[in-house]
XYZ file of N, CA and C in Angstrom:
825
model
N 260.936 -7.204 38.448
C 261.239 -6.052 39.620
C 262.251 -5.218 39.036
N 262.222 -4.164 39.688
C 263.238 -3.451 39.705
C 263.664 -2.929 40.894
N 264.497 -1.968 40.546
C 265.160 -1.526 41.586
C 264.083 -0.054 41.980
N 263.728 0.309 43.180
C 263.011 1.330 43.707
C 263.732 2.727 43.748
N 263.520 3.619 43.822
C 264.151 4.925 43.806
C 264.604 5.128 44.899
N 264.702 4.792 45.924
C 265.424 5.246 47.093
C 266.352 3.727 47.795
N 266.119 2.502 46.513
C 267.192 1.478 46.558
C 268.603 1.866 47.197
N 269.305 1.548 47.984
C 270.881 1.904 48.009
C 271.169 0.523 47.112
N 272.714 0.639 46.845
C 273.423 -0.617 46.144
C 273.314 -2.392 46.744
N 273.266 -1.649 48.567
C 273.113 -3.161 49.260
C 271.729 -3.393 49.307
N 271.141 -2.557 48.952
C 269.840 -3.294 49.048
C 268.795 -3.564 47.618
N 269.766 -3.823 46.674
C 269.058 -4.477 45.042
C 268.346 -5.410 45.325
N 267.108 -5.074 44.481
C 265.882 -6.282 44.366
C 266.629 -7.708 44.365
N 266.212 -8.684 44.971
C 266.534 -10.129 44.648
C 267.036 -10.678 43.550
N 266.695 -10.661 42.707
C 266.765 -11.109 41.257
C 267.357 -10.237 40.183
N 267.812 -9.177 40.806
C 268.929 -8.393 40.150
C 270.049 -8.647 39.953
N 270.565 -9.555 41.059
C 272.342 -9.859 41.406
C 272.715 -10.769 40.123
N 273.874 -10.982 40.027
C 274.609 -11.721 39.279
C 275.579 -12.867 39.881
N 275.161 -12.730 41.301
C 275.682 -13.508 42.048
C 275.445 -15.021 41.917
N 277.008 -15.451 42.312
C 276.588 -17.405 42.234
C 277.166 -17.643 43.549
N 276.825 -18.809 43.451
C 277.477 -19.738 44.705
C 279.100 -19.662 44.932
N 279.833 -19.944 43.898
C 281.222 -19.941 44.308
C 282.116 -18.540 43.618
N 281.435 -17.528 43.603
C 281.814 -16.052 43.431
C 282.477 -15.372 44.896
N 282.157 -16.098 45.502
C 282.628 -15.402 47.017
C 281.375 -14.308 47.316
N 280.434 -14.652 46.877
C 279.131 -13.450 47.631
C 278.036 -14.605 48.204
N 277.531 -13.573 49.105
C 276.337 -14.523 49.939
C 275.181 -14.898 49.285
N 274.032 -15.411 49.698
C 272.823 -15.832 48.896
C 272.193 -14.571 49.292
N 271.775 -13.823 48.126
C 271.150 -12.442 47.900
C 269.725 -12.912 48.237
N 269.271 -13.069 49.558
C 268.043 -13.435 49.885
C 266.942 -12.370 49.501
N 265.569 -12.633 49.521
C 264.391 -11.980 49.384
C 264.136 -11.257 50.608
N 263.576 -9.815 50.760
C 263.734 -9.101 51.735
C 262.346 -8.315 51.400
N 262.242 -7.233 51.908
C 260.861 -6.620 52.230
C 261.073 -5.413 50.578
N 262.397 -5.745 49.939
C 262.931 -4.953 48.562
C 262.330 -5.318 47.522
N 261.840 -6.711 47.814
C 260.703 -7.590 46.830
C 259.970 -6.936 46.542
N 259.259 -6.444 47.087
C 257.614 -5.822 47.238
C 258.002 -4.185 47.183
N 259.274 -4.038 46.785
C 258.511 -2.588 46.391
C 259.154 -1.758 44.720
N 258.331 -1.463 44.065
C 258.595 -1.269 42.729
C 258.715 0.066 42.326
N 259.852 0.663 41.140
C 259.781 2.049 40.667
C 258.245 1.833 39.947
N 257.594 3.330 39.709
C 256.407 3.591 39.381
C 256.768 2.927 37.598
N 255.776 2.501 37.032
C 255.436 2.537 35.380
C 254.981 3.475 34.531
N 254.184 4.120 35.252
C 254.214 5.348 34.763
C 253.300 6.543 36.053
N 253.026 7.439 35.550
C 252.537 8.573 36.241
C 251.313 9.022 34.842
N 250.712 9.535 36.125
C 249.110 10.552 35.623
C 249.259 11.123 36.249
N 249.632 12.751 35.764
C 249.634 13.897 36.758
C 250.524 13.620 38.034
N 250.352 13.577 39.001
C 251.391 13.435 39.992
C 251.008 12.003 40.524
N 250.153 11.293 40.550
C 250.076 10.092 40.779
C 250.507 9.148 40.050
N 251.428 8.339 40.873
C 252.590 7.692 40.083
C 251.616 5.847 40.148
N 252.134 5.323 39.028
C 251.395 3.993 38.917
C 252.202 2.636 38.746
N 251.958 1.849 39.674
C 253.660 0.888 40.141
C 252.995 -0.459 39.813
N 253.625 -1.771 40.075
C 253.464 -2.956 39.023
C 252.058 -3.361 40.089
N 251.859 -3.411 41.434
C 250.926 -3.893 41.913
C 249.555 -3.254 41.717
N 249.510 -1.640 41.420
C 248.595 -1.093 41.007
C 247.606 -1.699 39.582
N 248.780 -1.572 38.796
C 248.738 -2.121 37.398
C 247.836 -3.628 37.664
N 248.332 -4.298 38.085
C 247.986 -5.847 38.261
C 246.444 -5.532 39.122
N 246.081 -5.150 39.529
C 245.034 -4.622 40.548
C 243.920 -4.283 39.478
N 244.141 -3.352 38.521
C 243.640 -2.536 37.058
C 243.429 -3.812 36.401
N 244.320 -4.584 35.948
C 243.971 -5.433 34.935
C 243.438 -6.216 35.778
N 243.277 -6.702 36.774
C 242.131 -8.165 37.677
C 240.867 -7.565 37.372
N 241.014 -6.440 37.801
C 239.779 -5.742 37.924
C 238.873 -6.105 36.171
N 239.486 -5.537 35.271
C 239.008 -5.758 33.734
C 239.234 -7.640 33.149
N 239.979 -7.776 34.117
C 239.968 -9.338 33.696
C 238.378 -10.130 33.869
N 237.789 -9.882 35.300
C 236.802 -10.285 35.848
C 235.879 -9.787 35.113
N 235.811 -8.526 35.019
C 234.483 -7.628 34.529
C 234.501 -8.154 32.588
N 235.691 -8.003 32.447
C 235.214 -8.629 30.835
C 234.949 -10.149 30.450
N 235.182 -10.789 31.337
C 235.132 -12.269 31.434
C 233.557 -12.507 31.789
N 232.702 -12.192 32.694
C 231.455 -11.901 32.690
C 230.494 -11.293 31.874
N 230.893 -10.189 31.311
C 230.204 -8.886 30.564
C 230.349 -10.293 29.334
N 231.470 -10.631 28.592
C 231.110 -11.456 27.322
C 230.562 -12.826 27.695
N 230.473 -13.506 28.724
C 229.782 -14.858 28.733
C 228.319 -14.091 28.842
N 227.707 -13.622 29.427
C 226.611 -12.963 29.506
C 226.014 -11.670 29.010
N 226.336 -11.241 28.406
C 225.705 -10.284 27.294
C 225.220 -10.559 26.117
N 225.121 -11.466 25.790
C 224.454 -12.346 24.938
C 223.711 -14.114 24.908
N 223.099 -14.419 26.243
C 223.307 -15.096 26.690
C 222.131 -16.227 25.752
N 222.469 -17.680 25.535
C 221.858 -18.287 25.071
C 221.272 -19.290 25.691
N 220.197 -20.438 25.165
C 219.072 -21.117 25.631
C 220.169 -22.309 26.169
N 221.047 -22.524 24.564
C 221.879 -23.475 25.048
C 223.345 -23.074 24.779
N 223.915 -22.864 25.653
C 225.289 -22.155 26.399
C 226.212 -22.645 25.165
N 227.430 -21.850 24.871
C 228.727 -22.366 24.260
C 229.297 -22.469 24.907
N 230.861 -22.564 24.915
C 231.850 -23.025 25.881
C 231.740 -22.204 26.973
N 232.297 -21.044 25.869
C 232.482 -19.850 27.063
C 231.816 -19.661 28.374
N 230.575 -19.380 27.665
C 228.768 -19.262 28.387
C 228.957 -20.556 29.772
N 229.548 -21.689 28.940
C 229.046 -22.772 29.737
C 230.535 -22.752 30.818
N 231.451 -22.108 30.542
C 232.544 -22.237 31.776
C 232.091 -21.335 32.819
N 231.439 -19.872 32.450
C 231.002 -19.074 33.289
C 229.567 -19.247 34.079
N 228.947 -20.323 33.412
C 227.702 -20.646 34.348
C 228.250 -21.157 35.560
N 229.136 -22.263 35.332
C 229.970 -23.324 36.292
C 230.154 -22.496 36.696
N 231.192 -21.405 36.492
C 231.946 -20.772 37.739
C 230.723 -20.021 38.606
N 230.199 -19.342 37.932
C 228.644 -18.467 38.837
C 228.122 -19.598 39.675
N 227.502 -20.718 39.100
C 226.782 -21.577 39.797
C 227.317 -22.051 41.106
N 228.656 -22.132 40.575
C 229.946 -22.386 42.015
C 229.507 -21.246 43.006
N 229.789 -20.276 43.018
C 229.795 -19.866 44.387
C 228.215 -19.176 44.533
N 227.170 -19.480 43.679
C 225.843 -19.006 43.819
C 225.441 -20.238 45.004
N 225.740 -21.387 44.340
C 225.002 -22.641 44.988
C 226.017 -23.481 46.313
N 227.415 -23.286 45.621
C 228.502 -23.724 46.466
C 228.659 -22.756 48.168
N 228.236 -21.226 47.839
C 228.985 -20.116 48.764
C 227.745 -19.746 49.633
N 226.871 -18.933 48.771
C 225.981 -18.617 49.075
C 224.834 -18.763 49.418
N 224.372 -19.526 48.619
C 222.535 -20.329 49.360
C 223.593 -21.176 50.647
N 224.664 -22.205 50.429
C 224.910 -22.990 51.268
C 225.269 -22.496 52.928
N 225.887 -20.968 52.696
C 225.937 -20.157 53.831
C 224.596 -19.016 54.278
N 223.996 -18.331 53.751
C 223.181 -17.789 53.515
C 221.632 -18.166 53.667
N 221.257 -19.195 52.887
C 219.867 -19.727 52.464
C 219.227 -18.703 51.933
N 217.986 -18.756 52.150
C 216.733 -18.415 51.282
C 217.315 -16.650 50.537
N 217.947 -16.211 51.326
C 218.496 -14.588 51.255
C 219.526 -14.363 50.127
N 220.153 -15.536 49.879
C 221.485 -15.319 49.087
C 221.864 -14.592 48.042
N 220.238 -14.697 47.094
C 219.936 -13.983 45.964
C 220.505 -12.616 45.591
N 220.405 -11.661 46.642
C 220.636 -10.227 46.837
C 222.232 -10.304 46.741
N 223.084 -11.022 47.307
C 224.464 -11.023 47.772
C 225.490 -11.996 46.849
N 225.049 -12.368 45.760
C 225.409 -13.466 44.942
C 226.288 -12.333 43.907
N 226.299 -11.488 43.379
C 227.018 -10.713 42.977
C 228.220 -10.078 43.510
N 228.196 -9.584 45.070
C 229.037 -9.068 45.588
C 230.242 -10.658 45.934
N 229.477 -11.976 46.468
C 230.536 -12.541 46.547
C 231.072 -13.216 45.125
N 230.085 -13.271 43.977
C 231.005 -13.458 43.072
C 231.971 -13.052 42.746
N 231.691 -11.146 42.713
C 233.167 -9.997 42.079
C 233.957 -10.205 43.466
N 233.975 -11.019 44.677
C 234.969 -10.506 45.785
C 236.025 -12.330 45.650
N 235.354 -12.902 45.310
C 236.121 -14.251 44.938
C 236.928 -14.560 43.858
N 236.280 -14.118 42.544
C 237.266 -14.115 41.219
C 238.277 -12.939 41.197
N 238.061 -11.660 41.920
C 238.858 -10.848 42.175
C 240.049 -11.171 43.193
N 239.773 -11.654 44.137
C 240.985 -11.926 44.767
C 241.779 -13.057 44.369
N 240.709 -14.262 43.808
C 241.422 -15.563 43.032
C 242.695 -15.061 41.951
N 241.982 -14.218 41.152
C 243.057 -13.155 40.050
C 244.039 -12.442 40.530
N 244.082 -12.280 41.657
C 244.959 -11.334 42.371
C 246.251 -11.967 42.916
N 245.406 -13.225 43.123
C 246.441 -14.009 43.829
C 247.238 -14.852 42.629
N 246.525 -15.063 41.598
C 247.278 -16.031 40.765
C 248.153 -15.129 39.871
N 248.299 -13.976 39.928
C 249.571 -13.415 39.444
C 250.786 -13.690 39.709
N 250.909 -14.103 40.863
C 252.311 -15.105 41.255
C 253.093 -16.014 40.589
N 252.236 -16.409 39.763
C 252.313 -17.673 39.278
C 252.599 -17.448 37.456
N 252.011 -16.557 36.667
C 252.171 -15.728 35.943
C 253.267 -15.590 34.954
N 253.608 -16.056 33.853
C 255.043 -14.975 33.773
C 255.322 -13.613 33.244
N 256.052 -12.794 33.729
C 256.327 -11.450 33.752
C 255.723 -10.713 34.341
N 254.341 -11.603 35.108
C 254.081 -10.326 36.079
C 254.773 -10.989 37.501
N 254.336 -12.564 37.899
C 255.159 -12.988 38.964
C 254.895 -12.441 40.577
N 253.602 -11.788 40.934
C 253.673 -10.976 41.668
C 252.187 -11.430 42.063
N 251.820 -11.827 43.405
C 250.533 -11.495 43.758
C 249.972 -9.921 44.354
N 249.307 -9.608 43.920
C 248.979 -8.279 44.876
C 248.620 -8.096 45.645
N 247.902 -9.179 46.232
C 247.139 -9.198 47.613
C 248.700 -9.723 48.485
N 249.982 -9.629 48.324
C 250.890 -9.649 49.312
C 251.224 -8.426 49.447
N 250.523 -7.284 48.934
C 250.183 -6.206 49.271
C 249.206 -5.690 50.119
N 249.346 -5.458 51.599
C 248.717 -5.441 52.419
C 247.256 -4.602 52.016
N 247.641 -3.389 51.537
C 246.656 -2.494 51.789
C 245.235 -2.881 50.563
N 245.701 -3.856 49.636
C 244.599 -4.560 49.062
C 243.546 -5.408 49.758
N 244.051 -6.420 50.792
C 243.081 -6.963 51.253
C 242.425 -6.638 52.355
N 243.187 -5.129 52.763
C 242.487 -4.386 53.836
C 241.470 -3.829 53.063
N 241.690 -3.083 51.662
C 240.519 -2.450 51.384
C 239.450 -3.419 51.023
N 239.270 -4.528 50.388
C 238.580 -5.192 50.552
C 237.796 -5.615 51.729
N 238.673 -5.839 52.842
C 238.378 -6.549 53.560
C 236.980 -5.031 54.672
N 237.727 -3.818 53.910
C 236.727 -2.710 55.039
C 235.437 -2.753 53.923
N 235.531 -3.123 52.968
C 234.092 -3.513 51.717
C 232.966 -4.499 52.339
N 233.774 -5.062 52.745
C 232.953 -6.459 53.694
C 232.694 -6.325 54.998
N 233.269 -5.583 55.406
C 232.928 -5.148 56.880
C 232.071 -3.638 57.117
N 231.517 -2.966 56.048
C 230.866 -2.068 55.824
C 229.775 -2.458 55.433
N 229.581 -3.757 54.649
C 228.590 -4.554 53.899
C 227.486 -5.122 55.247
N 228.324 -5.800 56.345
C 227.986 -6.921 57.023
C 227.560 -6.131 57.762
N 228.088 -5.046 58.718
C 227.647 -3.863 59.872
C 226.375 -2.948 59.625
N 226.531 -2.574 58.148
C 225.471 -1.701 57.497
C 223.994 -2.984 57.705
N 224.321 -3.815 57.123
C 223.265 -5.163 57.177
C 222.978 -5.461 58.940
N 223.346 -5.298 59.187
C 223.027 -5.789 60.895
C 222.437 -4.490 61.451
N 222.524 -3.258 61.068
C 221.936 -2.138 61.762
C 220.253 -2.222 60.963
N 220.412 -2.533 59.505
C 219.130 -2.137 58.919
C 218.308 -3.211 59.346
N 218.776 -5.027 59.332
C 217.934 -5.603 59.745
C 217.735 -5.374 61.076
N 217.885 -5.017 61.975
C 217.544 -5.003 63.585
C 217.769 -3.718 64.230
N 217.676 -2.737 63.580
C 217.810 -1.260 64.310
C 218.929 -1.179 64.984
N 218.814 -0.007 65.460
C 220.281 0.064 66.311
C 220.244 -0.687 67.340
N 219.207 -0.561 68.651
C 219.135 -1.661 69.959
C 219.772 -3.189 69.247
N 218.686 -3.761 67.881
C 218.841 -4.713 67.570
C 220.278 -5.413 67.391
N 220.813 -4.147 66.638
C 221.862 -4.457 65.842
C 222.996 -4.869 67.030
N 223.281 -3.901 68.042
C 223.988 -4.099 68.920
C 224.136 -5.204 69.622
N 222.359 -6.078 69.871
C 222.739 -7.450 70.450
C 223.190 -8.224 69.531
N 222.535 -7.983 68.254
C 223.351 -8.950 67.557
C 224.607 -9.434 67.631
N 225.424 -8.300 67.355
C 227.226 -7.962 67.347
C 227.594 -8.423 68.571
N 227.114 -7.904 69.332
C 227.652 -8.403 70.921
C 227.188 -9.310 71.944
N 225.783 -9.799 71.993
C 224.745 -10.064 73.070
C 223.901 -11.307 72.395
N 224.931 -12.234 72.774
C 224.318 -13.474 71.929
C 222.993 -14.118 72.868
N 221.990 -14.824 72.219
C 220.723 -14.930 73.499
C 221.284 -16.330 74.354
N 219.935 -16.803 74.808
C 219.986 -17.846 75.593
C 221.148 -18.376 76.724
N 221.990 -17.421 77.172
C 223.318 -17.631 77.924
C 223.076 -16.950 79.533
N 223.642 -17.462 80.707
C 223.205 -16.881 81.755
C 223.710 -15.388 82.195
N 223.022 -14.655 82.524
C 223.213 -13.144 82.677
C 224.526 -13.072 83.272
N 224.819 -13.614 84.246
C 226.313 -12.820 84.485
C 227.076 -13.017 83.811
N 227.311 -13.892 82.517
C 228.600 -14.522 81.393
C 228.490 -13.024 80.464
N 227.326 -12.108 80.778
C 227.632 -11.266 79.513
C 228.553 -10.181 79.715
N 228.454 -10.146 80.549
C 229.844 -8.904 81.652
C 231.241 -9.448 80.817
N 231.594 -10.331 80.818
C 232.645 -10.779 80.295
C 232.757 -11.291 78.547
N 231.436 -11.770 78.271
C 231.279 -12.227 76.920
C 230.712 -11.213 76.004
N 230.166 -9.696 76.180
C 229.650 -9.156 75.355
C 230.865 -8.258 75.019
N 231.860 -7.593 75.852
C 233.252 -6.972 75.335
C 233.993 -7.810 73.981
N 234.058 -9.148 74.621
C 234.602 -10.215 73.880
C 234.155 -9.974 72.128
N 232.340 -10.273 72.198
C 232.089 -9.974 71.220
C 231.881 -9.375 70.354
N 232.556 -8.104 71.390
C 231.959 -6.461 70.254
C 233.272 -6.845 69.695
N 234.644 -6.926 70.440
C 235.829 -6.732 70.037
C 235.837 -7.966 68.103
N 235.246 -9.326 68.786
C 235.242 -10.085 67.949
C 234.553 -9.848 66.240
N 233.632 -9.039 66.391
C 232.463 -8.920 65.610
C 233.205 -7.448 65.017
N 233.279 -6.259 65.638
C 233.794 -5.474 64.900
C 234.721 -5.030 64.555
N 236.145 -5.491 65.312
C 237.533 -5.047 65.135
C 238.269 -6.166 64.524
N 237.800 -7.751 64.972
C 238.594 -8.518 64.887
C 238.355 -9.562 63.539
N 237.063 -9.584 63.266
C 237.059 -9.810 61.689
C 237.069 -9.488 60.714
N 237.461 -7.880 60.291
C 238.363 -7.368 59.413
C 239.875 -7.655 59.209
N 240.419 -7.476 60.792
C 241.653 -7.466 60.845
C 241.855 -9.283 60.452
N 241.170 -9.871 60.505
C 241.642 -11.585 60.306
C 241.357 -12.187 58.835
N 240.129 -11.397 58.432
C 240.259 -10.885 56.776
C 241.337 -10.661 55.979
N 241.842 -9.416 56.358
C 242.996 -9.033 56.155
C 244.410 -9.721 56.123
N 244.584 -9.951 57.587
C 245.672 -10.437 57.485
C 246.303 -12.218 57.071
N 244.825 -12.550 57.252
C 244.850 -14.311 56.647
C 244.825 -14.167 54.892
N 244.515 -13.333 54.054
C 245.148 -13.318 53.079
C 246.203 -12.916 52.233
N 246.727 -11.777 53.393
C 248.041 -10.652 52.340
C 249.154 -11.978 53.045
N 248.775 -12.428 54.476
C 249.648 -13.434 55.375
C 250.570 -14.897 54.109
N 249.012 -14.991 53.616
C 249.040 -16.485 52.821
C 250.123 -16.051 51.406
N 249.458 -15.262 51.152
C 250.354 -14.478 49.713
C 251.456 -14.209 49.904
N 251.745 -13.386 50.860
C 253.340 -12.793 50.665
C 254.439 -14.152 51.276
N 254.016 -14.912 52.083
C 254.674 -15.825 52.352
C 255.048 -16.692 51.354
N 253.933 -17.173 50.245
C 254.185 -17.930 49.190
C 255.111 -17.188 47.963
N 254.882 -15.945 48.206
C 255.695 -15.218 47.135
C 257.601 -15.252 47.689
N 257.211 -14.894 49.270
C 258.653 -15.106 49.355
C 259.061 -16.523 49.220
N 258.696 -17.505 49.548
C 259.219 -18.963 49.594
C 259.488 -19.315 48.382
N 258.381 -19.014 47.278
C 258.963 -19.063 45.459
C 260.199 -18.255 44.997
N 260.464 -17.170 45.952
C 261.571 -16.286 45.595
C 262.670 -16.704 46.040
N 262.714 -17.420 47.354
C 263.883 -18.051 47.821
C 264.443 -19.428 46.928
N 263.392 -20.070 46.115
C 263.960 -21.394 45.462
C 264.227 -20.791 44.173
N 263.385 -19.635 43.550
C 264.256 -18.722 42.353
C 265.236 -18.711 42.430
N 265.258 -17.957 43.329
C 266.540 -17.075 43.284
C 267.617 -18.104 43.809
N 267.448 -19.230 44.453
C 268.437 -20.310 45.241
C 268.854 -21.067 43.899
N 267.718 -21.490 42.927
C 268.127 -22.177 41.320
C 269.242 -21.153 40.829
N 268.865 -19.888 40.535
C 270.023 -18.713 39.649
C 271.051 -19.071 40.477
N 271.247 -18.943 41.847
C 272.395 -18.480 42.891
C 273.425 -20.036 42.479
N 272.887 -20.986 42.592
C 273.999 -22.210 42.801
C 274.360 -22.467 41.525
N 273.958 -21.787 40.218
C 274.330 -22.186 39.168
C 275.924 -21.792 39.118
N 276.800 -22.438 37.846
C 278.127 -22.184 37.658
C 279.443 -23.445 37.556
N 278.944 -24.401 38.175
C 279.716 -25.891 38.250
C 278.668 -26.972 38.659
N 279.601 -28.188 38.372
C 278.656 -29.701 38.467
C 278.318 -29.655 39.629
N 278.345 -29.277 40.849
C 277.969 -29.489 42.158
C 276.646 -28.654 41.991
N 277.134 -27.348 41.934
C 275.979 -26.074 41.477
C 275.181 -26.255 40.663
N 275.111 -27.062 39.779
C 274.305 -27.464 39.172
C 273.155 -28.386 39.394
N 273.706 -29.458 40.457
C 273.194 -30.320 40.776
C 271.869 -29.281 41.989
N 272.690 -28.712 42.671
C 271.708 -27.740 43.607
C 270.671 -26.785 42.904
N 270.643 -26.736 42.097
C 270.186 -25.500 41.493
C 269.211 -26.535 40.746
N 269.374 -27.583 40.328
C 268.183 -28.469 39.327
C 267.248 -29.269 40.520
N 268.086 -29.303 41.748
C 267.140 -29.523 42.804
C 265.785 -28.529 43.530
N 266.624 -27.647 43.572
C 265.953 -26.164 43.517
C 264.416 -25.704 42.812
N 265.122 -26.215 41.329
C 264.001 -25.974 40.451
C 263.042 -26.945 40.630
N 262.691 -27.740 40.657
C 261.888 -28.830 41.250
C 261.170 -28.877 42.416
N 262.321 -27.928 43.317
C 260.978 -27.165 44.448
C 260.310 -26.572 43.923
N 260.780 -25.487 43.288
C 259.837 -23.775 42.687
C 258.703 -24.712 41.986
N 259.137 -25.693 41.417
C 257.729 -26.075 40.507
C 256.834 -27.087 41.519
N 257.078 -27.259 42.338
C 256.477 -28.282 43.104
C 255.615 -26.858 44.294
N 256.284 -26.404 44.589
C 255.304 -24.880 45.522
C 254.457 -24.434 44.206
N 255.081 -23.964 42.794
C 254.002 -23.433 41.876
C 252.658 -23.786 42.092
N 252.835 -25.553 42.210
C 251.518 -26.479 42.093
C 250.523 -26.274 43.070
N 251.371 -25.988 44.413
C 251.055 -25.631 45.785
C 250.675 -24.840 45.851
N 250.906 -23.591 45.176
C 250.693 -21.781 45.287
C 248.893 -21.835 44.318
N 248.647 -22.861 43.336
C 247.891 -22.955 42.766
C 246.390 -23.296 43.848
N 246.412 -24.193 44.692
C 245.965 -24.582 45.168
C 245.497 -23.909 46.410
N 246.463 -22.930 47.082
C 246.611 -22.063 48.124
C 245.814 -20.671 47.703
N 246.043 -20.560 46.530
C 245.217 -18.863 46.053
C 243.912 -19.476 45.461
N 243.689 -20.491 45.368
C 242.253 -20.938 45.268
C 241.855 -20.968 46.510
N 242.270 -21.809 47.232
C 242.039 -21.808 48.477
C 241.653 -20.248 49.579
N 242.447 -19.326 49.217
C 242.308 -18.202 50.182
C 241.039 -17.404 49.531
N 241.166 -17.436 48.070
C 239.855 -16.798 47.843
C 238.159 -17.750 48.459
N 238.356 -18.351 48.147
C 237.330 -19.460 48.803
C 236.861 -19.163 50.261
N 238.259 -19.304 51.135
C 237.969 -18.903 52.572
C 237.700 -17.477 52.347
N 238.019 -16.545 51.936
C 237.546 -14.695 52.080
C 235.952 -15.015 51.785
N 235.722 -15.450 50.741
C 234.377 -15.128 50.041
C 233.854 -15.865 51.109
N 233.565 -17.153 51.669
C 233.101 -17.757 52.862
C 232.608 -17.064 54.156
N 233.537 -16.238 54.042
C 234.005 -15.837 55.293
C 232.989 -14.822 55.467
N 232.890 -14.011 54.050
C 232.199 -13.092 53.718
C 230.715 -12.945 53.734
N 229.985 -14.263 53.828
C 228.813 -14.701 53.195
C 228.634 -15.174 54.728
N 229.307 -15.723 55.310
C 229.123 -16.325 56.886
C 228.933 -14.674 57.852
N 229.248 -14.057 57.185
C 229.010 -12.388 58.416
C 227.786 -12.174 57.772
N 228.038 -12.158 56.258
C 226.686 -11.257 55.468
C 224.960 -12.277 56.385
N 225.417 -13.932 56.668
C 224.395 -14.536 57.183
C 224.013 -14.028 58.638
N 224.998 -14.181 59.578
C 224.579 -13.475 60.699
C 224.532 -12.248 60.787
N 224.898 -11.290 60.073
C 224.006 -9.955 59.851
C 222.128 -9.804 59.793
N 222.540 -10.713 59.031
C 220.678 -11.154 58.825
C 219.747 -11.470 59.532
N 220.223 -12.289 60.662
C 219.641 -13.153 61.699
C 218.750 -12.029 62.449
N 217.880 -12.067 62.685
C 217.090 -11.237 63.495
C 217.621 -11.170 65.003
N 217.940 -10.363 66.118
C 218.590 -10.398 67.262
C 217.061 -10.885 68.102
N 217.420 -11.834 69.474
C 216.147 -11.733 69.930
C 216.496 -11.410 71.854
């Protein structure tokens, strides 16, 4: 990380500091400046910063991995193809078929792409020199949630028509008529507005908080070095950093799974015919 061009001296990014515990300076806590980056390079007037580069690299990794794994498939797969098949089957059977059922096959490529794209963007948080989850910038989860929203809304009206689509989104069947006065607006808000919002915020908030938490202990390790007492504190902070890194590995995969599973759920509901 480095200073963004508008960052003043008192807004230096967290681990640019040389401050230590007994130097008479306060703890340089991470803040919003830990999520601001100078452009790495420009293409014309378009500036590419670190999160953008990580997103592009994530796309390249996912596409390249499955391209090389399945471009020349073998009846008896090699190790590389076998790993790709296991990962593919995990999403196909464990998410798509379990949630959508018989109609799942058409949506497996979308769910595969979402799962591995989100997972790779998350996992940059613990990769040396990257050390930043691209999904902690809210624009990227929001863009993915928009894709999901457009997909299930399109399927809803394509499957049921306009009137049937409205019923599918807002009017659950089999309930007393009086309750629809309250329930229909709530269902509309839930299906049309709240779903993409929660998809976005859930992924963003978990990755944002996880990155901040790791920064607190990484910076704490550096900050407390410099004396016998400080070294003890630094060692404790480093142990916490390692433990949190393993915990983040779990959270990163879990958030990719949750995002994909919810997408499959919304697609499944969109494919249900309204009654």
